[in-house]
Short mmCIF file of C-alpha atoms and ligand atoms in Angstrom, two decimals:
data_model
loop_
_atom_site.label_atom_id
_atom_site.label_comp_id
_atom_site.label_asym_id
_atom_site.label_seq_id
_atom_site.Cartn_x
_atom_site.Cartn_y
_atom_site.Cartn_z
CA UNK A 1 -10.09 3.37 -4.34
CA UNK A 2 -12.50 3.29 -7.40
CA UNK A 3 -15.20 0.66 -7.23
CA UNK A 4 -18.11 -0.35 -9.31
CA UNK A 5 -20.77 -1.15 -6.80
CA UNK A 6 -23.19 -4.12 -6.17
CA UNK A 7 -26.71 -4.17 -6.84
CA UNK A 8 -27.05 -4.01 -2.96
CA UNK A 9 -26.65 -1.90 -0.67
CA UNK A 10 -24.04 -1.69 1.79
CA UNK A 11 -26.32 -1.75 4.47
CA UNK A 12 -27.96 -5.07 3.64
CA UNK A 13 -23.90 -6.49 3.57
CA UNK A 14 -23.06 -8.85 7.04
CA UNK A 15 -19.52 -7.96 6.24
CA UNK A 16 -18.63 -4.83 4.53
CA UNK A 17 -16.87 -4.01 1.24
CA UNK A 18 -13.81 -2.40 2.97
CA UNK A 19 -13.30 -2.31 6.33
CA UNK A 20 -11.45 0.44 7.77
CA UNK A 21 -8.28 -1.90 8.38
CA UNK A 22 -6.62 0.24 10.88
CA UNK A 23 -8.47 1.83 13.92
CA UNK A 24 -8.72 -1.74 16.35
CA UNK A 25 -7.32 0.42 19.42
CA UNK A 26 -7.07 -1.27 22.74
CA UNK A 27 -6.82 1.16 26.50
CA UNK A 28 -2.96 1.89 25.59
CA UNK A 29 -4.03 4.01 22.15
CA UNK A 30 -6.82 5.62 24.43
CA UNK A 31 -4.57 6.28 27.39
CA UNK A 32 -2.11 7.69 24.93
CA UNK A 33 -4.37 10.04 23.73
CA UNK A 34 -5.20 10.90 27.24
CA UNK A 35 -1.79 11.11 28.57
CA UNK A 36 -0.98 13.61 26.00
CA UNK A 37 -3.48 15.71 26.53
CA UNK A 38 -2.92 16.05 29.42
CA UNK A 39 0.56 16.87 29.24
CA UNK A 40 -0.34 19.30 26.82
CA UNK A 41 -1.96 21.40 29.25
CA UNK A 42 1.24 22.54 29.98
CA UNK A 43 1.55 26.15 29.21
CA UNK A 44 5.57 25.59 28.92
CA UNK A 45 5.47 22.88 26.18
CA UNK A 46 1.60 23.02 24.78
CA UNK A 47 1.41 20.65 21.67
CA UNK A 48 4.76 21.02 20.26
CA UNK A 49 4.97 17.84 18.91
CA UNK A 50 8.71 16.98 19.03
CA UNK A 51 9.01 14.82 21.52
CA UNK A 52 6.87 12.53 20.89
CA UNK A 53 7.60 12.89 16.84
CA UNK A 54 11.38 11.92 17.55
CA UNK A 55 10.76 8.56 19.65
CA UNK A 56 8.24 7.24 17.29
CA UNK A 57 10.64 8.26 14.54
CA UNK A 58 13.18 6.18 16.02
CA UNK A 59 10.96 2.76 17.10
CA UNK A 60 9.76 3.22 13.35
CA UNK A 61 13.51 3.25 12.28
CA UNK A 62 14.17 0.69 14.41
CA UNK A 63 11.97 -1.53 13.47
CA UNK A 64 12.59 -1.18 9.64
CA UNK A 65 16.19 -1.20 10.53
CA UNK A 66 17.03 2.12 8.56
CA UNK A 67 19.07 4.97 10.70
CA UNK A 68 16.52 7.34 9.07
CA UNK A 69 12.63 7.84 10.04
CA UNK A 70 10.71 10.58 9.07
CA UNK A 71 7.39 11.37 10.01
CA UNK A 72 5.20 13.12 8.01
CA UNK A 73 1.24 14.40 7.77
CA UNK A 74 0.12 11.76 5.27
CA UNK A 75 1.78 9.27 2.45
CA UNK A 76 0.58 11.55 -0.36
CA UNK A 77 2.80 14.33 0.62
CA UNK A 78 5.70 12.22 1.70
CA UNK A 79 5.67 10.69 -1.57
CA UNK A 80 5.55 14.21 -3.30
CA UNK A 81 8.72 15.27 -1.02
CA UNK A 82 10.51 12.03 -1.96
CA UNK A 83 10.47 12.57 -6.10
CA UNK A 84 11.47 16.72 -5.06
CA UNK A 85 14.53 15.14 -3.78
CA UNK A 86 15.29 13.48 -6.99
CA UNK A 87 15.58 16.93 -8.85
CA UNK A 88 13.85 15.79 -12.02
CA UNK A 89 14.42 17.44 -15.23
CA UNK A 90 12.32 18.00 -18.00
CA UNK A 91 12.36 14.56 -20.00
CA UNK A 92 13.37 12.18 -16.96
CA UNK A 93 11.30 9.24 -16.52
CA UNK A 94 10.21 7.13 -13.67
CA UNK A 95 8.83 3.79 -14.14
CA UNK A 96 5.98 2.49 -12.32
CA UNK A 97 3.57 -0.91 -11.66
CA UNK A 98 0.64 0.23 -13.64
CA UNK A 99 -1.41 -1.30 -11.33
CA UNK A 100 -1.41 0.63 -8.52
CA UNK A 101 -3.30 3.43 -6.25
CA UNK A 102 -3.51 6.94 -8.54
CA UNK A 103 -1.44 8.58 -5.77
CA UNK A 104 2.02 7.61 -6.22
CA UNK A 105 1.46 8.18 -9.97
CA UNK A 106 0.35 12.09 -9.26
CA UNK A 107 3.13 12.74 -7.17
CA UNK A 108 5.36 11.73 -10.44
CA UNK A 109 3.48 13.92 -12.28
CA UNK A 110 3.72 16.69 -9.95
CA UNK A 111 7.58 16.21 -9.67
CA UNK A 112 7.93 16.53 -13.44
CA UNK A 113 8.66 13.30 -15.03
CA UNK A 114 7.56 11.48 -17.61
CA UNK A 115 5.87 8.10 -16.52
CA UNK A 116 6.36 4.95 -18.32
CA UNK A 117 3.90 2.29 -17.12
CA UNK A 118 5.04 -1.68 -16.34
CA UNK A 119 2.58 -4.23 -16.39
CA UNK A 120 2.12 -6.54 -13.73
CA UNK A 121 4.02 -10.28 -12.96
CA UNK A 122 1.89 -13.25 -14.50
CA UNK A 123 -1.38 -13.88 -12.01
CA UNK A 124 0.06 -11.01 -9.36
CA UNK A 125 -0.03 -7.13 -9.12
CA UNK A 126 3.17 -6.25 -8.27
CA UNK A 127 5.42 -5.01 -11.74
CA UNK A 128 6.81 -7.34 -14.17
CA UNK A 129 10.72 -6.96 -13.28
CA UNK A 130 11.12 -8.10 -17.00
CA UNK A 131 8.85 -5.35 -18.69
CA UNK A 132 10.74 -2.39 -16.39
CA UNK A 133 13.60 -4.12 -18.30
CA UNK A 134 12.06 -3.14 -21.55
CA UNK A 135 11.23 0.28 -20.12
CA UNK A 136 14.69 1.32 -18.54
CA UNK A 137 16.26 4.13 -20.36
CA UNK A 138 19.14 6.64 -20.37
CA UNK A 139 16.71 9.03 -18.77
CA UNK A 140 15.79 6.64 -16.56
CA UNK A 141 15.76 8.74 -12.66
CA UNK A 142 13.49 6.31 -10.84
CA UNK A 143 11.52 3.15 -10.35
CA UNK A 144 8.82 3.47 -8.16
CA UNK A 145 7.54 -0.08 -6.87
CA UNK A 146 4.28 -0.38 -4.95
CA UNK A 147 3.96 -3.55 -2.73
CA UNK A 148 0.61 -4.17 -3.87
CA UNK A 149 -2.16 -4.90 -1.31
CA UNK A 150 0.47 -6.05 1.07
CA UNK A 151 2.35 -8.32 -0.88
CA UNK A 152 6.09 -7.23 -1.39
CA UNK A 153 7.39 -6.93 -4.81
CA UNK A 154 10.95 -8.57 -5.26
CA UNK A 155 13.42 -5.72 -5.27
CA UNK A 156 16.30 -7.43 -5.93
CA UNK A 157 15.81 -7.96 -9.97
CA UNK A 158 14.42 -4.06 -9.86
CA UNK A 159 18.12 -2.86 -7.97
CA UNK A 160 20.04 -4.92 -10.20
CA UNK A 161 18.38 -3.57 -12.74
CA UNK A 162 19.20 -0.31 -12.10
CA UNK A 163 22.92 -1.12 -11.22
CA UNK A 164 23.50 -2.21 -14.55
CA UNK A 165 22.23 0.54 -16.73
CA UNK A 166 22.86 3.68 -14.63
CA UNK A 167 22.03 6.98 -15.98
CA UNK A 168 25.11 8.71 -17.56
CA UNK A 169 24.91 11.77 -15.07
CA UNK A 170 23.01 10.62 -11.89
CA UNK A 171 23.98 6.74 -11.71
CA UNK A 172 21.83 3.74 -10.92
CA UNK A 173 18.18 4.62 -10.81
CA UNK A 174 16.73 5.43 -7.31
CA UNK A 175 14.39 3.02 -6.00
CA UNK A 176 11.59 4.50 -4.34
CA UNK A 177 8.96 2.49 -2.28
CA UNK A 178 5.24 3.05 -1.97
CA UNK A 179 4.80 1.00 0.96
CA UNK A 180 1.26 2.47 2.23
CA UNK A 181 -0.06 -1.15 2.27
CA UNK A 182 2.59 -2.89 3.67
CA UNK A 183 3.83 -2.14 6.87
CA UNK A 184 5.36 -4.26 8.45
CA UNK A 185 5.86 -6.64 5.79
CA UNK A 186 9.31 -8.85 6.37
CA UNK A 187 11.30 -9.57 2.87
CA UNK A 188 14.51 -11.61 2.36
CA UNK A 189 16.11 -8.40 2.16
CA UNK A 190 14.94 -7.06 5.75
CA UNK A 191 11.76 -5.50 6.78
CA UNK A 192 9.90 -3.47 4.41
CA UNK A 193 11.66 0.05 4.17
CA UNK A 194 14.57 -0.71 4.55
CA UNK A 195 15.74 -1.73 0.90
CA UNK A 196 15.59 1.18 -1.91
CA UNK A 197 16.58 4.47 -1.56
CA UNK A 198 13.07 5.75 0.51
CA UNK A 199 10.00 4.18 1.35
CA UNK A 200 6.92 5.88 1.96
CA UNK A 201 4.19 4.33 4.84
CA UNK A 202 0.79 5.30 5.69
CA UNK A 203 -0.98 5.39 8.56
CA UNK A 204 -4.77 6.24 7.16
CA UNK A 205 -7.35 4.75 8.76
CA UNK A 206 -7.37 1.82 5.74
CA UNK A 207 -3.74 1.15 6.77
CA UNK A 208 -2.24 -1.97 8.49
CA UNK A 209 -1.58 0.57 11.36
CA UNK A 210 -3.24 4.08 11.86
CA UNK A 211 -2.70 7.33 14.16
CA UNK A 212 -5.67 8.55 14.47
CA UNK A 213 -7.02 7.93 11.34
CA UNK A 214 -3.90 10.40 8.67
CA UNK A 215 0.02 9.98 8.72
CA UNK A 216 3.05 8.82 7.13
CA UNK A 217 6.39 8.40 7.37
CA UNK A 218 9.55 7.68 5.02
CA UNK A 219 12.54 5.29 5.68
CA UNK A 220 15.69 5.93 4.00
CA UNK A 221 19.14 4.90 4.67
CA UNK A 222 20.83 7.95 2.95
CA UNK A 223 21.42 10.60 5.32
CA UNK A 224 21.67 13.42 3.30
CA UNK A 225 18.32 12.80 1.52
CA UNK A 226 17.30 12.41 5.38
CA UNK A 227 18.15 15.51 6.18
CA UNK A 228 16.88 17.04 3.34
CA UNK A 229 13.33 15.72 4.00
CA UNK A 230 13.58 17.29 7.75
CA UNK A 231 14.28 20.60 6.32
CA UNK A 232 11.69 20.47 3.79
CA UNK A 233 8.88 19.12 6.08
CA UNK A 234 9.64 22.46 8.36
CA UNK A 235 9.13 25.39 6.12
CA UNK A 236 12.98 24.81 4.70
CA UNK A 237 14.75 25.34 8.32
CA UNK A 238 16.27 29.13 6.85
CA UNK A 239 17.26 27.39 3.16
CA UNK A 240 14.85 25.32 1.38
CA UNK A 241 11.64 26.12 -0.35
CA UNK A 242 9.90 23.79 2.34
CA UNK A 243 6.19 23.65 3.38
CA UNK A 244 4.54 22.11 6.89
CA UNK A 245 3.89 18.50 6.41
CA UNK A 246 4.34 17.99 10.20
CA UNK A 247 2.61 15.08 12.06
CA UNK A 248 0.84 15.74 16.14
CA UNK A 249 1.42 15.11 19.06
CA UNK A 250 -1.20 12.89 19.77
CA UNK A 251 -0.47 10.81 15.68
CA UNK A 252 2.69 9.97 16.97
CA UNK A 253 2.21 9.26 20.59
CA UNK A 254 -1.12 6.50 19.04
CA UNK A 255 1.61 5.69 16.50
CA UNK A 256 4.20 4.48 19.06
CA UNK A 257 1.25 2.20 20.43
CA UNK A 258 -0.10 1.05 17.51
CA UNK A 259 3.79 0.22 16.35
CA UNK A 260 4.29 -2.02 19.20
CA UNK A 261 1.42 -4.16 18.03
CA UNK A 262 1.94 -4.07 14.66
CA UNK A 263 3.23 -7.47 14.36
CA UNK A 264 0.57 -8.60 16.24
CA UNK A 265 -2.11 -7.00 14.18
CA UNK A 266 -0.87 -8.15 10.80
CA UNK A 267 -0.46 -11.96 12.16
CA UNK A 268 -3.85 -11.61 12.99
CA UNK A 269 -4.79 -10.81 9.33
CA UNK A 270 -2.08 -12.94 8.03
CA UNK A 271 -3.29 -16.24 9.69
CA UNK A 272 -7.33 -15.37 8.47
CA UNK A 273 -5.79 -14.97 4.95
CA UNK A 274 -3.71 -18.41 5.02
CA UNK A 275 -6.88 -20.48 6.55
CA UNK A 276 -9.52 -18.86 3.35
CA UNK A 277 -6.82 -19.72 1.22
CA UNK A 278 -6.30 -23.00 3.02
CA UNK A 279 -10.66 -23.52 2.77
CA UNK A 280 -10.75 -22.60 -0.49
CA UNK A 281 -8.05 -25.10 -2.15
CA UNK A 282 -9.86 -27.35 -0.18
CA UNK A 283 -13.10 -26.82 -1.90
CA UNK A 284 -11.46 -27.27 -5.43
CA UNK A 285 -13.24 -24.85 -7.46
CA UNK A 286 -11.10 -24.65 -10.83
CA UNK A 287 -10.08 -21.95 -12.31
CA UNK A 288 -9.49 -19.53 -9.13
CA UNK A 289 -5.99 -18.12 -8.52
CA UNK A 290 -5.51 -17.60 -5.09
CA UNK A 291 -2.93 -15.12 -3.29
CA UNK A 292 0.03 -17.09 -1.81
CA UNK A 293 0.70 -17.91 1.64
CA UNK A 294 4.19 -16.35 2.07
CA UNK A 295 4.23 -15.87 5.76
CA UNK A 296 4.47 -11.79 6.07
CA UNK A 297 5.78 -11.46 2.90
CA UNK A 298 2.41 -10.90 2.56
CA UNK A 299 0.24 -8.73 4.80
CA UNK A 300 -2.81 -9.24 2.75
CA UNK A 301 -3.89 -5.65 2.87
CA UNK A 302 -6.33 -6.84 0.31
CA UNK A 303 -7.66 -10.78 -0.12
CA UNK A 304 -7.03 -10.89 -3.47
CA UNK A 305 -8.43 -13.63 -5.73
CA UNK A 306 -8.39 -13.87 -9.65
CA UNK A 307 -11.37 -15.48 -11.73
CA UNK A 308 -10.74 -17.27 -14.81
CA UNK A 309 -9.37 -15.17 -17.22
CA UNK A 310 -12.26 -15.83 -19.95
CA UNK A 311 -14.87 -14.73 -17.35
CA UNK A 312 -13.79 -11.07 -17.91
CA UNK A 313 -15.23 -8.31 -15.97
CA UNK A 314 -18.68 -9.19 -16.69
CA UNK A 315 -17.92 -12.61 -15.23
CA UNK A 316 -16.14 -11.17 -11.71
CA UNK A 317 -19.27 -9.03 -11.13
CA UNK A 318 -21.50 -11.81 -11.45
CA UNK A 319 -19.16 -13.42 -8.96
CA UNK A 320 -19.28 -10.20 -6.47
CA UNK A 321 -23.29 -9.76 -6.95
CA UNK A 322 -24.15 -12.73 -5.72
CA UNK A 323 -21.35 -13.00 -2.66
CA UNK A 324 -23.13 -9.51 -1.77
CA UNK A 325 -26.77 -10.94 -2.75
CA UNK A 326 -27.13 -14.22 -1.21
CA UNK A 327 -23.93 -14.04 1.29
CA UNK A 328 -24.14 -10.75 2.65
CA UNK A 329 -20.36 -10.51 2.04
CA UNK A 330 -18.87 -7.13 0.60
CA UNK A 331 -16.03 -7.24 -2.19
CA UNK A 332 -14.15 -4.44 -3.98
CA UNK A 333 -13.32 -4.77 -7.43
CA UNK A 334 -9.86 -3.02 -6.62
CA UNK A 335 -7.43 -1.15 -8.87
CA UNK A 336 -7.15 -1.12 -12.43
CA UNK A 337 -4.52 0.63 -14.22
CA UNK A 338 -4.02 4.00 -13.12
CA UNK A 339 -5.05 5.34 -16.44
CA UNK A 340 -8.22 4.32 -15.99
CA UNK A 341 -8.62 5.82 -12.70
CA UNK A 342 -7.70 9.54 -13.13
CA UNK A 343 -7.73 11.75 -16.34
CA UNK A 344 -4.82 13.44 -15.92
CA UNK A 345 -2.25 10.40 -15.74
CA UNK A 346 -4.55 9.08 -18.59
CA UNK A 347 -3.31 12.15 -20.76
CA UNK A 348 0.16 12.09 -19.61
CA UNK A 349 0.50 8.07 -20.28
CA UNK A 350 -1.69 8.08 -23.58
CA UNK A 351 -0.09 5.39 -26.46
CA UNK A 352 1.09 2.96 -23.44
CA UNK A 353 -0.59 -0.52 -24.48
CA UNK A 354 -0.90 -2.10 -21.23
CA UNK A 355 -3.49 -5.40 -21.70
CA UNK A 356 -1.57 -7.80 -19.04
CA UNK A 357 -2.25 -5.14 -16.35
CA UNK A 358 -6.21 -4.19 -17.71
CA UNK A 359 -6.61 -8.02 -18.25
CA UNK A 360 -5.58 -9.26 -14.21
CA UNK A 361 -7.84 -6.16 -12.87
CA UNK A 362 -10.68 -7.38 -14.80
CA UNK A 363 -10.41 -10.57 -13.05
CA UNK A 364 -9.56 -9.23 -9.56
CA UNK A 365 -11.92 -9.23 -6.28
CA UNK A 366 -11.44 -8.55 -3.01
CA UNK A 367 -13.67 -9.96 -0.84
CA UNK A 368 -13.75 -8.34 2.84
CA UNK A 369 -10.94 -9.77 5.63
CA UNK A 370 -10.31 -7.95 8.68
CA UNK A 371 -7.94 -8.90 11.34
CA UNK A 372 -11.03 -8.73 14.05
CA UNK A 373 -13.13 -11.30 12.16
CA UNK A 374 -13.74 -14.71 13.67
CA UNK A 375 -12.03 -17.66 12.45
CA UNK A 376 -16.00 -18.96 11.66
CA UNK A 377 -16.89 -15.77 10.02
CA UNK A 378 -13.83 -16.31 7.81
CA UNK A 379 -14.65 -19.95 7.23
CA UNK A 380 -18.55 -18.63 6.41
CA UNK A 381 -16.72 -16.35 3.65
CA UNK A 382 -14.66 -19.13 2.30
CA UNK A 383 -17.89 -21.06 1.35
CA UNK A 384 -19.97 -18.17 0.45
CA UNK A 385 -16.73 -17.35 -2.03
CA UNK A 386 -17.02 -21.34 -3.15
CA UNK A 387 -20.97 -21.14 -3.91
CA UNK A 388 -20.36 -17.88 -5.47
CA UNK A 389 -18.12 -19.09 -8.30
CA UNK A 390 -19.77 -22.55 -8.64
CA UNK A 391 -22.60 -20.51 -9.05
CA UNK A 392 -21.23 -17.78 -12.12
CA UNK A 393 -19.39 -20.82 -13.56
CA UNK A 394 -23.24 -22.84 -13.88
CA UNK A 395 -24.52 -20.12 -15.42
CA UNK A 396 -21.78 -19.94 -18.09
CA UNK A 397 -22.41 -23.15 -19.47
C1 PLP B 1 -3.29 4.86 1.00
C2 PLP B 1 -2.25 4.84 -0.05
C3 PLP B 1 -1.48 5.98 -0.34
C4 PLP B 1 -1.78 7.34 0.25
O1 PLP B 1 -1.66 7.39 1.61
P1 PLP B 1 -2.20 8.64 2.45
O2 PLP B 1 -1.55 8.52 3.78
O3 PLP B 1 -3.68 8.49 2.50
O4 PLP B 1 -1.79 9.89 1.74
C5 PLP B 1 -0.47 5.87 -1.26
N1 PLP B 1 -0.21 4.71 -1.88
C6 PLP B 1 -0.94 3.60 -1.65
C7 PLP B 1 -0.59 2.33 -2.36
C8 PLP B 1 -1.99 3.62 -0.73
O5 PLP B 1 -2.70 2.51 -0.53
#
């Protein structure tokens, strides 16, 4: 993630700027570990991971109720493997929330497509359903939707969408899921990964879950792009121009643990997000747009507020000096459009006009929330988050 820093350092911060969100292992992750090691002493069976790879695949498929899990080194390359399956052509275009992490929008790149940029939904981060409208073409192949810092994007508008302008040789555009930052997110369409055509999960160590710190894994209900995927993460099984993008033994038998308290984990971090949220409406500070308390629609992999829009970035940095300065408390600025964050989809998206999306990053922050902080610490950030903006907004006048 890109950041502009504070004017402090992060060593003078009582709560950091990002937290490693993953990583909060208990005796089961550690006896995992253990256990597998020591089963891998086994000169018979060593670390050959399948096993274990094949029962967290299916508790992970279970649990996003999909008939199709499959595990996979990292999110980066499981997103690359996805868009091979979609056998772009020269001149097909994927659409994508301009607002996002630079990683899905390489992996488009790399696959070959042209991508067209959508700005985000008025006061949110996830893309405007209406301004994909105004994107969709006849070369239309994909949509690629990120659930933005945890909080799923509707899907429905996006699939309709796509059913209603299908591309005159493959159909109906495939919806593919970046869902690194929401996992195990529930949606009125089921769990997160199990609408679209594939969803991609990560398990680094900033994830809502982690094995051992890299991972991934992609849900899909179509079985022959299932398949596919296993061939290609396994040098091509005899037919495919495949690679090794295989996870261990040990990432999957943590993952299995750290699945099982998923839920656990993310109503941790849900219920700190609700009560700052809950603080902070009841301090009244005008102007400050606050993320909604959607039960775990929203997994708040991110606490992400929005200053007044005619505060600007100068205005937001004023905000996060001072939380940092006389608080202690660390805040990221987050994303801004992926243009801005990487050269090459800056060349390859030059004479898209996106102000919406520039406009809401400007006014983003992020101020630290981790499932293991105390109810007090949280309600210690609330107020520091209340003087803060009192604070910038006295100065403006
Ligand atoms: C972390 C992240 C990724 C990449 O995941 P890795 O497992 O680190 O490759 C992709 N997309 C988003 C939105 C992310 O936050």
């Amino acid at each position: 993630m890109t950041t502009a820093r504070a004017d402090v350092s992060e060593t003078a911060l009582r709560w950091p700027e990002q937290p490693a969100l993953g990583g909060w292992y208990t005796q089961d992750e550690i006896d995992a570990v253990m256990q597998t090691l020591t089963d891998s002493a086994d000169w018979r069976t060593g670390f050959r991971a399948k096993a274990q790879e094949m029962t967290f695949e299916d508790a992970f498929a279970a649990h996003a109720a999909v008939p199709f899990a499959i595990a996979y080194n990292g999110a980066g390359t499981a997103m690359d493997q996805v868009l091979a399956c979609l056998d772009l052509r020269p001149g097909d275009e994927v659409i994508s929330g301009a607002l996002n992490f630079v990683g899905p929008h390489l992996s488009v790149l790399r696959a070959g497509a042209r991508l067209l940029l959508a700005e985000p939904s008025p006061g949110g981060f996830n893309p405007d359903p209406e301004h994909v409208a105004r994107l969709l073409t006849g070369r239309t192949r994909a949509i690629l939707v990120t659930h933005m810092n945890g909080q799923v994007a509707d899907l429905q508008p996006l699939l309709d969408l796509a059913e209603r302008h299908p591309h005159p040789e493959y159909g109906p555009a495939r919806i593919v899921v970046d869902a690194a930052r929401a996992v195990g997110a529930e949606t009125d369409l089921g769990p997160v990964g199990r609408a679209g055509w594939a969803s991609v999960f990560s398990f680094q160590s900033k994830k809502g879950m982690t094995t051992l710190g890299e991972g991934g894994m992609i849900t899909t209900r179509d079985e022959a792009l299932a398949v596919r995927l296993r061939r290609l993460r396994s040098f091509g099984k005899g037919r495919l121009l495949g690679s090794n993008f295989k996870m261990t033994k040990l990432q999957a038998a943590v993952g299995l643990v750290q699945l099982r308290r998923l839920r656990d984990m993310n109503d941790r971090r849900i219920h700190l997000a609700e009560q700052r949220t809950e603080h902070l409406r009841d301090l009244r500070i005008p102007g400050l747009v606050l993320p909604p308390s959607i039960g775990r629609a929203h997994t708040h992999y991110l606490y992400n507020v929005l200053l007044p829009e005619d505060w600007g970035a100068a205005g937001r940095d004023e905000v996060r000096r001072l939380l940092a300065g006389r608080h202690g408390v660390g805040s990221l600025t987050g994303e801004r459009p992926t243009p801005h964050g990487h050269e090459l989809i800056a060349r390859a998206t030059a004479g898209q006009h996106l102000p919406a999306a520039k406009r809401t990053a400007d006014r983003a922050l992020h101020p630290c929330l981790h499932p293991l902080m105390s109810d007090a610490e949280n309600r210690e950030i609330a107020e520091a988050i209340g003087d803060a903006v009192r604070t910038a907004a006295a100065t403006r006048t």
